[in-house]
Short mmCIF file of C-alpha atoms and ligand atoms in Angstrom, two decimals:
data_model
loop_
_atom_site.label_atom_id
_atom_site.label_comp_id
_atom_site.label_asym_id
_atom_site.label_seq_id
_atom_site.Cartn_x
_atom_site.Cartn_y
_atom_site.Cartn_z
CA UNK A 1 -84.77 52.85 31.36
CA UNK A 2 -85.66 55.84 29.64
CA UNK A 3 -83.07 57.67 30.88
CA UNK A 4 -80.74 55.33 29.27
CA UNK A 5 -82.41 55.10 26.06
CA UNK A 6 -82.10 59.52 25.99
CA UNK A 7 -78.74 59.15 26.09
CA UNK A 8 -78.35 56.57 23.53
CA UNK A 9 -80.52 59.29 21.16
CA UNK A 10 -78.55 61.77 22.29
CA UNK A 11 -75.10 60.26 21.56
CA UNK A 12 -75.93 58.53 18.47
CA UNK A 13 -77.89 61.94 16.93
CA UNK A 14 -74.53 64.23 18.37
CA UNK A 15 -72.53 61.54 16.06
CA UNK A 16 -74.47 62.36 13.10
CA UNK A 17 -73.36 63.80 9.83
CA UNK A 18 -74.95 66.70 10.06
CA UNK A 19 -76.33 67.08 6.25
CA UNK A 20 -78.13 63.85 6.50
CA UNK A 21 -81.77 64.72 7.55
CA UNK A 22 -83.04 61.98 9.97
CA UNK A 23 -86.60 61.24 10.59
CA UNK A 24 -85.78 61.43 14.75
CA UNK A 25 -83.33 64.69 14.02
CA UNK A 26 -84.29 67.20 17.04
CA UNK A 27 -84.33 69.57 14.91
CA UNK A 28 -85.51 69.29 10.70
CA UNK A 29 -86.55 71.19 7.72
CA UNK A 30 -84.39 73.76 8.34
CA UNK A 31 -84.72 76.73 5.83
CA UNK A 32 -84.71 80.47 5.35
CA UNK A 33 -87.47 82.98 4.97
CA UNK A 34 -86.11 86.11 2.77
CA UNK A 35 -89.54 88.01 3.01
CA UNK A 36 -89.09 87.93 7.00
CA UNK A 37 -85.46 87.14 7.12
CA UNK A 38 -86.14 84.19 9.40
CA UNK A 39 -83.97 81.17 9.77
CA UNK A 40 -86.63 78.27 10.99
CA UNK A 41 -86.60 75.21 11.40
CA UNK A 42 -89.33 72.16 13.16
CA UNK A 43 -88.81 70.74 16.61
CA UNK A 44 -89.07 67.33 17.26
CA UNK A 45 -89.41 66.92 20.78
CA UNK A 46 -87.93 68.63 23.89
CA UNK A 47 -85.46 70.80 22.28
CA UNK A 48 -83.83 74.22 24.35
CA UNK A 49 -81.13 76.50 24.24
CA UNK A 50 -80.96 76.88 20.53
CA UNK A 51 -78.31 79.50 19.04
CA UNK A 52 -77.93 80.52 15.20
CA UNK A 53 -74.53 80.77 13.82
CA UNK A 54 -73.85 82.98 11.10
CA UNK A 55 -70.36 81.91 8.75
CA UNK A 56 -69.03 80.47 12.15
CA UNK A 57 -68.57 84.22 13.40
CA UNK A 58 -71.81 86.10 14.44
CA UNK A 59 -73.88 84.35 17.28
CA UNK A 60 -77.45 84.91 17.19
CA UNK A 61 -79.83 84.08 20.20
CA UNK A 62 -83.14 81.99 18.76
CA UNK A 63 -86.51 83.14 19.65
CA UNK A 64 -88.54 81.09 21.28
CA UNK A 65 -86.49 78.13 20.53
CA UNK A 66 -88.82 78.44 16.80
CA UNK A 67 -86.45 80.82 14.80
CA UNK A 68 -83.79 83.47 14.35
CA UNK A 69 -83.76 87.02 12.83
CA UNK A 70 -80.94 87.38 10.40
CA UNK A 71 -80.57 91.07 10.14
CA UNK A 72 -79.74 92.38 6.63
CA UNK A 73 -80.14 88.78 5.34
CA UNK A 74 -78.72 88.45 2.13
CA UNK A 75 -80.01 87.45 -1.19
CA UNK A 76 -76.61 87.18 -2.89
CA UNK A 77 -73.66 86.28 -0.80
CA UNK A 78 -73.86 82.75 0.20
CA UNK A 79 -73.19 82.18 4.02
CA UNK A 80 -73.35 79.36 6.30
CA UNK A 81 -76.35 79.45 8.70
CA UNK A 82 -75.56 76.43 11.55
CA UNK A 83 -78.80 75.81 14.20
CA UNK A 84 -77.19 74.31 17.45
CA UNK A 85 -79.03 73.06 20.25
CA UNK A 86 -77.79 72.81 23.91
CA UNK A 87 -80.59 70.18 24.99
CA UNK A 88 -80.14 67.64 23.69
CA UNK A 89 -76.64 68.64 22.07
CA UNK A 90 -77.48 69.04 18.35
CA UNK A 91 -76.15 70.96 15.49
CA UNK A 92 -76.89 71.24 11.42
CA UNK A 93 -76.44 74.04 8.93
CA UNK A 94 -77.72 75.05 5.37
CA UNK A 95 -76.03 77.33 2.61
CA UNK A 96 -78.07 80.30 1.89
CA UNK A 97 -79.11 81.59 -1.06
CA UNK A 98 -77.76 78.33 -3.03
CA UNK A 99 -73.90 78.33 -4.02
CA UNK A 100 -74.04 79.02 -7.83
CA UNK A 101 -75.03 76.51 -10.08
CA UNK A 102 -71.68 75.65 -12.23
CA UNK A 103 -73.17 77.93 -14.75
CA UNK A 104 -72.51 80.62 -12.54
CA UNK A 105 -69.71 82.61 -11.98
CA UNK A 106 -69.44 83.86 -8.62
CA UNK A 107 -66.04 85.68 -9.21
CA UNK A 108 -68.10 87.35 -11.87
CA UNK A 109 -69.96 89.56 -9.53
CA UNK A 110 -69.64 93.06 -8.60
CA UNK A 111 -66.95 93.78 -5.78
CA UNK A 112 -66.43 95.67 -3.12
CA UNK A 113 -69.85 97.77 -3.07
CA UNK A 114 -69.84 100.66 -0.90
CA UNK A 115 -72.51 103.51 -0.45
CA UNK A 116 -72.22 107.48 0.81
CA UNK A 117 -74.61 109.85 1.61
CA UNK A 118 -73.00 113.35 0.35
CA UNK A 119 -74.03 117.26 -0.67
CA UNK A 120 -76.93 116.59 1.77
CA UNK A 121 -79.39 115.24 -1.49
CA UNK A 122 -77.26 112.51 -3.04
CA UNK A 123 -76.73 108.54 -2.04
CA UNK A 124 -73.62 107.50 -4.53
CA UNK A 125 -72.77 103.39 -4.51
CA UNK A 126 -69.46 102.63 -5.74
CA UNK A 127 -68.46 98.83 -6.80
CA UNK A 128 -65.78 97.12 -8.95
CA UNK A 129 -66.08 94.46 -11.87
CA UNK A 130 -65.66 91.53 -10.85
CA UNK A 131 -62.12 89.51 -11.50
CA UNK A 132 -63.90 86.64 -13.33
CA UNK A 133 -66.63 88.74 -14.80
CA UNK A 134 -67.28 88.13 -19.25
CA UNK A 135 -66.25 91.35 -21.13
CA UNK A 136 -69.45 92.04 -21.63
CA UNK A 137 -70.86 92.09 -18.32
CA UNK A 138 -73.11 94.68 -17.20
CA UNK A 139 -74.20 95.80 -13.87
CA UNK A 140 -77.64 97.39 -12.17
CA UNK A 141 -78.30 98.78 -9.17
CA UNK A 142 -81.40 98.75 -7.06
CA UNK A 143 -82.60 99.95 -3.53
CA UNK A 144 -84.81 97.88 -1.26
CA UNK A 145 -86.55 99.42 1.65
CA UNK A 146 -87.06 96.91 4.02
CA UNK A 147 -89.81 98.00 5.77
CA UNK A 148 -92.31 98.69 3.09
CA UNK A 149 -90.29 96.36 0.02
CA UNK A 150 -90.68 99.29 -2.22
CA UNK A 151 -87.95 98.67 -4.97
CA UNK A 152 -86.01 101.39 -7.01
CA UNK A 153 -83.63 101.16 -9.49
CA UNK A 154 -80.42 103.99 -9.58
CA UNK A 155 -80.46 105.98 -13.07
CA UNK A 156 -77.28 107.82 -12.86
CA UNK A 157 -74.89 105.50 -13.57
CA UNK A 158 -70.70 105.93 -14.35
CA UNK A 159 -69.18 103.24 -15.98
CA UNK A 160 -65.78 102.62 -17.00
CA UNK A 161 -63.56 102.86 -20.16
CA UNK A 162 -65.11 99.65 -21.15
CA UNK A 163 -68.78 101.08 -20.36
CA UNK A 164 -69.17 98.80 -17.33
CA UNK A 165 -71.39 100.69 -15.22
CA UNK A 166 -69.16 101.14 -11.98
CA UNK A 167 -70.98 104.02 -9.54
CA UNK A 168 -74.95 105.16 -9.44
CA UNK A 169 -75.98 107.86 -7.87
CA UNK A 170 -79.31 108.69 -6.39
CA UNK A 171 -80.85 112.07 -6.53
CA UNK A 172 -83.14 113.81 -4.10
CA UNK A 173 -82.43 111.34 -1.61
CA UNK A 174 -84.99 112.61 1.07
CA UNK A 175 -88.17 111.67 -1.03
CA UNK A 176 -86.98 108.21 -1.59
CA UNK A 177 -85.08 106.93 1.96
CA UNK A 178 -86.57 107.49 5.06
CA UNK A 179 -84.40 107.88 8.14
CA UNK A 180 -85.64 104.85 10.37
CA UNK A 181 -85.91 102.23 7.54
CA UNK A 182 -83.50 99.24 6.78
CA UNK A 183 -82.44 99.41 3.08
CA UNK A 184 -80.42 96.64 0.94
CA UNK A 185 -78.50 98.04 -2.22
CA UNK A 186 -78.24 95.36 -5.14
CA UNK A 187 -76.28 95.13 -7.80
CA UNK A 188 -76.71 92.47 -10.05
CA UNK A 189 -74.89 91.69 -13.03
CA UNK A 190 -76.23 90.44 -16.96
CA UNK A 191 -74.10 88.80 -19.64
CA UNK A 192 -74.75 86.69 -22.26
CA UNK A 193 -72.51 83.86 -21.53
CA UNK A 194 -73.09 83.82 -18.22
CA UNK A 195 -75.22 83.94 -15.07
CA UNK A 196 -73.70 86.92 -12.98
CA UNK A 197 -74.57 86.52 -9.13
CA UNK A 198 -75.65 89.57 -7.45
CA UNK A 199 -73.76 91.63 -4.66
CA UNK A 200 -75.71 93.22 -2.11
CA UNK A 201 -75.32 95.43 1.18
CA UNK A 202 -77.81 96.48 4.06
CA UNK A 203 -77.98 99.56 5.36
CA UNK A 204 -79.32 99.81 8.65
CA UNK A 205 -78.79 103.49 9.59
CA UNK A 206 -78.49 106.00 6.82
CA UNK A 207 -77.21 108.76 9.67
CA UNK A 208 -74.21 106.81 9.72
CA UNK A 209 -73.07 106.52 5.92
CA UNK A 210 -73.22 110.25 5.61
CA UNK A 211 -70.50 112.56 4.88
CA UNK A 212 -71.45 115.88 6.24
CA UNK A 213 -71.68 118.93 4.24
CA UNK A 214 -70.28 121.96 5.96
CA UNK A 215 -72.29 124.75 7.41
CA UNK A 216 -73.16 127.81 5.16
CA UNK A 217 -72.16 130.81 7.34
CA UNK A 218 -73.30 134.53 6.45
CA UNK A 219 -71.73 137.34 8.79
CA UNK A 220 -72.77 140.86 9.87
CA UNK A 221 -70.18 143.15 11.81
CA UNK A 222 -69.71 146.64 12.66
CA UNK A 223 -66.39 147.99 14.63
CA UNK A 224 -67.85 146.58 18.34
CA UNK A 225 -69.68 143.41 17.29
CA UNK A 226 -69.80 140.39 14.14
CA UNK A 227 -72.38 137.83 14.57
CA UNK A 228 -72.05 134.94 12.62
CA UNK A 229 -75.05 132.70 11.45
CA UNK A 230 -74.88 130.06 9.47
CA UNK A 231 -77.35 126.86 8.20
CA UNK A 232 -76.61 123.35 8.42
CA UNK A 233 -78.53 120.81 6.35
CA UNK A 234 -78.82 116.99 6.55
CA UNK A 235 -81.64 114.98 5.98
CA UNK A 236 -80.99 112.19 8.28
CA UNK A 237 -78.48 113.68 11.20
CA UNK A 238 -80.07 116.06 13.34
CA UNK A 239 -77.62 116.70 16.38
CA UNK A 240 -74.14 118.84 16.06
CA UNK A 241 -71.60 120.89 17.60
CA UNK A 242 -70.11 123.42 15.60
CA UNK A 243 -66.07 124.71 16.01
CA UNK A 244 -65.24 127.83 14.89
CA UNK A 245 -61.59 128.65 14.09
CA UNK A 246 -61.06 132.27 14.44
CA UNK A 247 -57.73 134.61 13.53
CA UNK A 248 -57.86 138.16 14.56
CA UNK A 249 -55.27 140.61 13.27
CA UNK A 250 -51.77 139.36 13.73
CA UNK A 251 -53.15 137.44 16.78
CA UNK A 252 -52.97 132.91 17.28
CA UNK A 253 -55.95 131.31 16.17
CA UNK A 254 -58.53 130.27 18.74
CA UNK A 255 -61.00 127.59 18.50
CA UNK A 256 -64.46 128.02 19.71
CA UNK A 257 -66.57 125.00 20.23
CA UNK A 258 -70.55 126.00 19.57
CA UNK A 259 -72.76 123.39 21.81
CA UNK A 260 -76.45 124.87 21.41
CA UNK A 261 -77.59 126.93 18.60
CA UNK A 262 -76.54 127.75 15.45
CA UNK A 263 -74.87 131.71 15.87
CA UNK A 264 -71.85 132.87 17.38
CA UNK A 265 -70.95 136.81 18.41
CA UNK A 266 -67.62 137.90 18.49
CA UNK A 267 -66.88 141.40 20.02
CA UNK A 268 -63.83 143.75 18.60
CA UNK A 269 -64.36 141.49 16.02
CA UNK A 270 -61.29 144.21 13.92
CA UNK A 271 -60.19 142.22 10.94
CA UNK A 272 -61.19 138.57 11.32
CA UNK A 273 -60.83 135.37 9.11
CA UNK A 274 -62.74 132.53 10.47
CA UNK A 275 -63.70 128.61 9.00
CA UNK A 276 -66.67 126.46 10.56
CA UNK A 277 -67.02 123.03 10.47
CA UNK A 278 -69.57 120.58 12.17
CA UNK A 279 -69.14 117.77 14.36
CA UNK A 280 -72.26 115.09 14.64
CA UNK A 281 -73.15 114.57 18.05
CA UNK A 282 -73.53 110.50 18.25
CA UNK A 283 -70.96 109.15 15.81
CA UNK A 284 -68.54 112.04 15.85
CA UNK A 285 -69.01 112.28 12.08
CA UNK A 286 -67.06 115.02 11.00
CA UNK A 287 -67.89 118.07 8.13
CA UNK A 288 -64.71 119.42 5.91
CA UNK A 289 -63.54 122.75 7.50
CA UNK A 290 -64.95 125.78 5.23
CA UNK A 291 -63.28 127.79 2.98
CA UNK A 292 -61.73 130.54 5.35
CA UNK A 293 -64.01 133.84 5.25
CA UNK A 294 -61.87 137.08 5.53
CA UNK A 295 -64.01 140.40 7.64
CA UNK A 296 -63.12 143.68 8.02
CA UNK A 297 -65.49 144.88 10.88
CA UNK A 298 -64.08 148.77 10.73
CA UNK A 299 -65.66 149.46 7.46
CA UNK A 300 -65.45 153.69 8.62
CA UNK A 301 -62.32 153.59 9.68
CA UNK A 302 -60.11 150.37 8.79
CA UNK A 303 -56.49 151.14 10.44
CA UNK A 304 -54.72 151.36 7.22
CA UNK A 305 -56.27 154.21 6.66
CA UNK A 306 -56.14 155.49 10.10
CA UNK A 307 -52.46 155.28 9.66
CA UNK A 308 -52.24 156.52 6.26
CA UNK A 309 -54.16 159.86 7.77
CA UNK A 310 -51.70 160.16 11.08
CA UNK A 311 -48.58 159.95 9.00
CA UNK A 312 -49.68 162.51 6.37
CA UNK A 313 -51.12 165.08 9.14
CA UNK A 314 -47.68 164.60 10.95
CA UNK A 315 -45.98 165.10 7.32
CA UNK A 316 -48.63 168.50 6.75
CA UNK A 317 -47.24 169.78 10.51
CA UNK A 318 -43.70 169.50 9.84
CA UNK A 319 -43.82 170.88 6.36
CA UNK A 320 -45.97 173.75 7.58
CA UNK A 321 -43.66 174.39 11.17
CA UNK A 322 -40.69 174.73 8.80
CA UNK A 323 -41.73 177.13 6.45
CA UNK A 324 -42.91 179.24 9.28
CA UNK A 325 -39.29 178.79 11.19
CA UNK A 326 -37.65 179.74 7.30
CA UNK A 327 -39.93 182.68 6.77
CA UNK A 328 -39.47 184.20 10.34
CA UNK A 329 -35.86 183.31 10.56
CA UNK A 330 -35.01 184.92 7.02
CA UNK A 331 -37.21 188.07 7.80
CA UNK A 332 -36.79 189.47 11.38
CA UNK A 333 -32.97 187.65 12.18
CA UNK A 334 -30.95 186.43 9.20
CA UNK A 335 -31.75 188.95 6.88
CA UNK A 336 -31.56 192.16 9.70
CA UNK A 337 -27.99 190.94 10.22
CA UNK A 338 -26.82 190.54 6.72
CA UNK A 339 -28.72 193.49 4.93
CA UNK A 340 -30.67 196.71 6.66
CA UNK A 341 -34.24 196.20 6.43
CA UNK A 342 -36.05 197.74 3.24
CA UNK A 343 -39.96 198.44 3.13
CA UNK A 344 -40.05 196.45 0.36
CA UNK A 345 -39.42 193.24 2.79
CA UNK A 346 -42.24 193.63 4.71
CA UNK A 347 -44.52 192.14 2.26
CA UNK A 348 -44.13 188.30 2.01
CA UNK A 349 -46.46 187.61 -0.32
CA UNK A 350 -43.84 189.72 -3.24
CA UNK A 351 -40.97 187.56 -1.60
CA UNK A 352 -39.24 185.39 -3.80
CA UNK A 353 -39.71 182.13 -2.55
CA UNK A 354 -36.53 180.55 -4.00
CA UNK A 355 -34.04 182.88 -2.77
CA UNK A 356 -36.00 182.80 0.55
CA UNK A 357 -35.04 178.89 0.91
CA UNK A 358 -31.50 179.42 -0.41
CA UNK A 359 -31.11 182.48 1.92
CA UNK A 360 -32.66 180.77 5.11
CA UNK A 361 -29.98 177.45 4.40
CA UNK A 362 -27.25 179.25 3.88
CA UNK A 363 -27.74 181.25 7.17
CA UNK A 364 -28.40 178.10 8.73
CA UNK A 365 -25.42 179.00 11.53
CA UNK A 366 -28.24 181.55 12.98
CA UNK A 367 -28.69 180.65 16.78
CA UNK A 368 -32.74 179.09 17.47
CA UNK A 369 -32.94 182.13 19.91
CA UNK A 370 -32.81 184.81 17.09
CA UNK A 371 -35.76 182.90 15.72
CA UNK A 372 -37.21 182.76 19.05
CA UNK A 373 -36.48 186.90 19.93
CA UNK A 374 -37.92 188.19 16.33
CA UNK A 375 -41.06 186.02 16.37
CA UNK A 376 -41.89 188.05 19.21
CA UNK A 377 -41.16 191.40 17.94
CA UNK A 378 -43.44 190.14 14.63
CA UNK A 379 -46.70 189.55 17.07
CA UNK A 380 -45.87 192.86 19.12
CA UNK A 381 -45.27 194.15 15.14
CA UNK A 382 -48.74 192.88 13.51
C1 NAG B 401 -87.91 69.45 28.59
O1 NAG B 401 -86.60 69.45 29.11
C2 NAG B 401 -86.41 70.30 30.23
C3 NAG B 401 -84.97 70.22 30.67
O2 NAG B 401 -84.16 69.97 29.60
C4 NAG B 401 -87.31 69.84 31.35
O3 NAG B 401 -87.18 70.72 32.45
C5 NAG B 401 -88.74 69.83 30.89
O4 NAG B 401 -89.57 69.28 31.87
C6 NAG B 401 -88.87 68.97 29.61
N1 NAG B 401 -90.27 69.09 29.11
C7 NAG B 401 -90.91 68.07 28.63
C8 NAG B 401 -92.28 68.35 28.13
O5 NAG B 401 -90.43 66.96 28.59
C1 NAG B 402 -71.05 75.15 7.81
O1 NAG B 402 -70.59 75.39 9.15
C2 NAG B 402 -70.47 74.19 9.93
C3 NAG B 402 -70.00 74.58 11.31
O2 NAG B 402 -70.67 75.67 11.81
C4 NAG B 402 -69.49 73.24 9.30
O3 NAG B 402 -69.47 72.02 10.05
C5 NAG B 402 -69.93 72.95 7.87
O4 NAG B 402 -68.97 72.14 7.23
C6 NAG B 402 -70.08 74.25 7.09
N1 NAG B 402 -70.56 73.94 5.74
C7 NAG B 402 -69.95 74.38 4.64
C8 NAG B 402 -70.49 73.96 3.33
O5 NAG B 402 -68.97 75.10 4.72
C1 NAG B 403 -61.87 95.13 -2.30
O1 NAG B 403 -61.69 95.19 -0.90
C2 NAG B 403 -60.74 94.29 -0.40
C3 NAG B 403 -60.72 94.40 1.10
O2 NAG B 403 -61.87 94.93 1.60
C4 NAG B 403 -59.39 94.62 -0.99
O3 NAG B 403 -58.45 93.70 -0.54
C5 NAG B 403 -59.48 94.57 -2.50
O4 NAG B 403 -58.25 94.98 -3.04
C6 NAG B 403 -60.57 95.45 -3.00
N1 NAG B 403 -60.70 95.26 -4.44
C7 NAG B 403 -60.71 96.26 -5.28
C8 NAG B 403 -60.82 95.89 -6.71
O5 NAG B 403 -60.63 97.43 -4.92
C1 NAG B 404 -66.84 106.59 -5.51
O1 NAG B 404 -65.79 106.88 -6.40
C2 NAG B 404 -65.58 108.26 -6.63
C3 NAG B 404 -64.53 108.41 -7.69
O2 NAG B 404 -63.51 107.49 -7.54
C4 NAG B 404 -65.18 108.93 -5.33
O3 NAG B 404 -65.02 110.30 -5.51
C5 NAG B 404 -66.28 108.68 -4.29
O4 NAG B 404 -65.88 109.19 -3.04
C6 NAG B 404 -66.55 107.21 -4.16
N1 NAG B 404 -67.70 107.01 -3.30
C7 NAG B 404 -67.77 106.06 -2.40
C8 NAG B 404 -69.05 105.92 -1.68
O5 NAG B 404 -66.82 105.32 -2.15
C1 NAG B 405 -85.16 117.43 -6.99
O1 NAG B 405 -86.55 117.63 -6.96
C2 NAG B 405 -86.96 118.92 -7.35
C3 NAG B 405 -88.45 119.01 -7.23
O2 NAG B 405 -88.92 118.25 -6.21
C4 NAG B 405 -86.52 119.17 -8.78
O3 NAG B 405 -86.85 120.49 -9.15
C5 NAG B 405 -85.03 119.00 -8.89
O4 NAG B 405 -84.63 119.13 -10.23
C6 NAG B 405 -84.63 117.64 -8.39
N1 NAG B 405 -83.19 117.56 -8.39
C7 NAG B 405 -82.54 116.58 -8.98
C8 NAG B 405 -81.06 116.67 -8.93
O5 NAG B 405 -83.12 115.66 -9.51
C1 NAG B 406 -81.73 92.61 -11.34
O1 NAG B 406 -82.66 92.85 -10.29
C2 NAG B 406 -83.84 93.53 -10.71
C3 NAG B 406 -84.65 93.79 -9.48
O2 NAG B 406 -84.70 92.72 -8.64
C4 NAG B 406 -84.56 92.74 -11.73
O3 NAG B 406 -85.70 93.46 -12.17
C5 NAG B 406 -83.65 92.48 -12.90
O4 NAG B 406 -84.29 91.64 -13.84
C6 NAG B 406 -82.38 91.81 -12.44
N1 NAG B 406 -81.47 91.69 -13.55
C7 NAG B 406 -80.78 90.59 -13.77
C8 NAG B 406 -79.89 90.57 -14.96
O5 NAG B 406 -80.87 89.59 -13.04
C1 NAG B 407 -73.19 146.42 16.27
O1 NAG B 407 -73.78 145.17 16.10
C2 NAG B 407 -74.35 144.66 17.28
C3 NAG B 407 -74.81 143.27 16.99
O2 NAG B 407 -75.30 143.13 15.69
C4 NAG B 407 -75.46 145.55 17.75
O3 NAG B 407 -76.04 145.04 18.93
C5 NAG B 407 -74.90 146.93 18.00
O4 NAG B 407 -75.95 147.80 18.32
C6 NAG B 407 -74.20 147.43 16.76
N1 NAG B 407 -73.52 148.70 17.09
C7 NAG B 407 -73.56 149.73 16.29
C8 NAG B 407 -72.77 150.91 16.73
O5 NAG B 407 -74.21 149.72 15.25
#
């Protein structure tokens, strides 16, 4: 008997319209609780296995058959929150917040809101004017934190041609968001015509809405050894790897992956250019490269100038050798064949130089081994 009469309840509440709240309804009063960002609702009777769904998409598990948590509930976005029970089958849903009331505009709300951590001190929110928005709409943005409801409004707003405000930035970021707190960014719109609805967003992990800023590297080198340092800030990532893109001379680049520590030592380091950039160890967020760094680590002796030195020494010896060969050549071989020696000759300092050169060319058919024969008979001489 009362098994029968169950399943009459059962079939006849499953065949309800869902909207129409029913004294014997297993489950009534459903509502929403922004402050706790509870969906709950009153039992009546044995009711179990109840699930929440969120716009018919995200399934979320009730506890204790009493409520559900809707993480980064929001105040602005209507969505469809259905309560379905397993035992005895049983479903209804409420709108929440309320759809606009037809002096609202929901077209006339900010779009597409969107928020980045960058330059390691700044949170910037970007948004766009809503299609159905009055020309005179305005925009504001605000910050909740979650955890301890502390509210904040953004002062550094950009607006467009039309003065809309369009992007706030805040400043000084890690005095005002801490890294394990839920925030919700609101923007809300004012116009005089109409009642803008607002547009909001929750950001459960700041770590992952930043865009790293790339490390700051200072070097010191000398010709065997550079060791490069460098400093990488963030205030809510903690964990990286660091690769390290070096080109030596007119060798390939080579990429060196840094796992632990902040410092890396190349040896022969020569002339180097190298460029950093960080990787974030849990969501693989990735820093810019850096502006490639050129080092010359041979500041006493760079090769250029090595080079310059060999070639001009080389230059010195030839220039030297053949004035020698000329001098010897003309006095003891060349010029003992042509003319008979005269005192005068043995003093090369009175020579003229000149005729010396001319002389020495033109007897250019002279055989090396006269050169060779006199320069002995000048040592055994002097
Ligand atoms: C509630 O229903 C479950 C099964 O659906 C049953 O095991 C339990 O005994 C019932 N409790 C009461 C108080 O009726
Ligand atoms: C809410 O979702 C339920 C199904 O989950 C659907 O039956 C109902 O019509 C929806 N309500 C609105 C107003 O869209
Ligand atoms: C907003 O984003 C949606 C998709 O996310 C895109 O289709 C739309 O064009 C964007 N609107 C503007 C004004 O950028
Ligand atoms: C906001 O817009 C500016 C300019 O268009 C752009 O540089 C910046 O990256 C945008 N920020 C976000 C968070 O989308
Ligand atoms: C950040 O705060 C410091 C002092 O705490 C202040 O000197 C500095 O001007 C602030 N920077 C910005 C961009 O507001
Ligand atoms: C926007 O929200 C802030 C904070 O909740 C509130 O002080 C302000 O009055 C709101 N502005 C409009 C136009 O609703
Ligand atoms: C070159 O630098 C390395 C590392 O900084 C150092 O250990 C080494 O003593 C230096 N060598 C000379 C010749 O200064």
């Amino acid at each position: 008997m009362v098994l029968l009469w169950l399943t009459m309840l059962l079939t006849w509440a499953s065949c309800l319209p869902q909207t129409i709240q029913d004294p014997n309804s297993p489950i009534k009063n459903l509502r929403v609780d922004p402050e706790s960002e509870r969906l709950t609702w009153d039992l009546n009777g044995n009711v179990s296995k109840i699930e929440c769904i969120k716009d018919s998409i995200q399934h979320i598990e009730a506890m204790r058959n009493m409520y559900c948590h809707i993480d980064g509930l929001s105040l602005c976005t209507v969505s469809n929150y259905t309560v379905r029970a397993s035992e005895p089958p049983f479903s209804t849903w409420i709108l929440f917040p309320e759809p606009a009331s037809p002096d609202g505009k929901p077209e006339a709300a900010a779009e597409n809101l969107s928020c980045l951590i960058h330059d390691v001190d700044f949170i910037t929110c970007n948004w766009t004017v809503g299609q159905g928005a009055p020309s005179d709409v305005q925009y504001h943005l605000y910050s909740t934190d979650v955890d301890t409801r502390e509210q904040r409004e953004c002062l550094h707003y950009r607006a467009d041609a039309r003065g809309t405000h369009i992007s706030c930035r805040f400043d000084n970021i890690s005095k005002k968001f801490k890294y394990f707190h839920n925030y919700v960014i609101v923007v809300n719109g004012s116009s005089k015509d109409a009642r803008i609805p607002c547009t909001d967003i929750t950001i459960s992990d700041l770590s992952r809405i930043e865009k790293l800023s790339m490390p700051q590297m200072t070097t010191k080198c000398n010709k065997t050894h550079s060791l490069m340092t460098w400093k990488m800030r963030s205030h809510f990532n903690t964990r990286f790897i660091y690769e390290l893109q070096i080109q030596q001379g007119t060798e390939p680049a080579i990429l060196e992956t840094v796992k632990h520590g902040t410092s890396f030592l190349l040896p022969n380091p020569g002339r180097y250019t190298v460029k950093i950039r960080a990787q974030e160890v849990y969501d693989n967020l990735l820093s810019e490269w850096s502006a490639p760094q050129h080092f010359v680590c041979d500041p006493e002796e760079p090769p250029q100038a090595r080079t310059w030195r060999v070639s001009l020494l080389i230059a010195l010896g030839a220039l030297l050798a053949l004035l020698l060969a000329l001098v010897l050549c003309r006095r003891y071989s060349v010029a003992q064949k042509i003319f008979p020696p005269i005192p005068r000759m043995k003093d090369p300092i009175s020579d003229h130089f000149p005729n010396d050169k001319l002389m020495a060319w033109e007897a250019g058919t002279a055989e090396p081994e006269d050169c060779t024969v006199t320069e002995v008979r000048l040592v055994k001489e002097t």
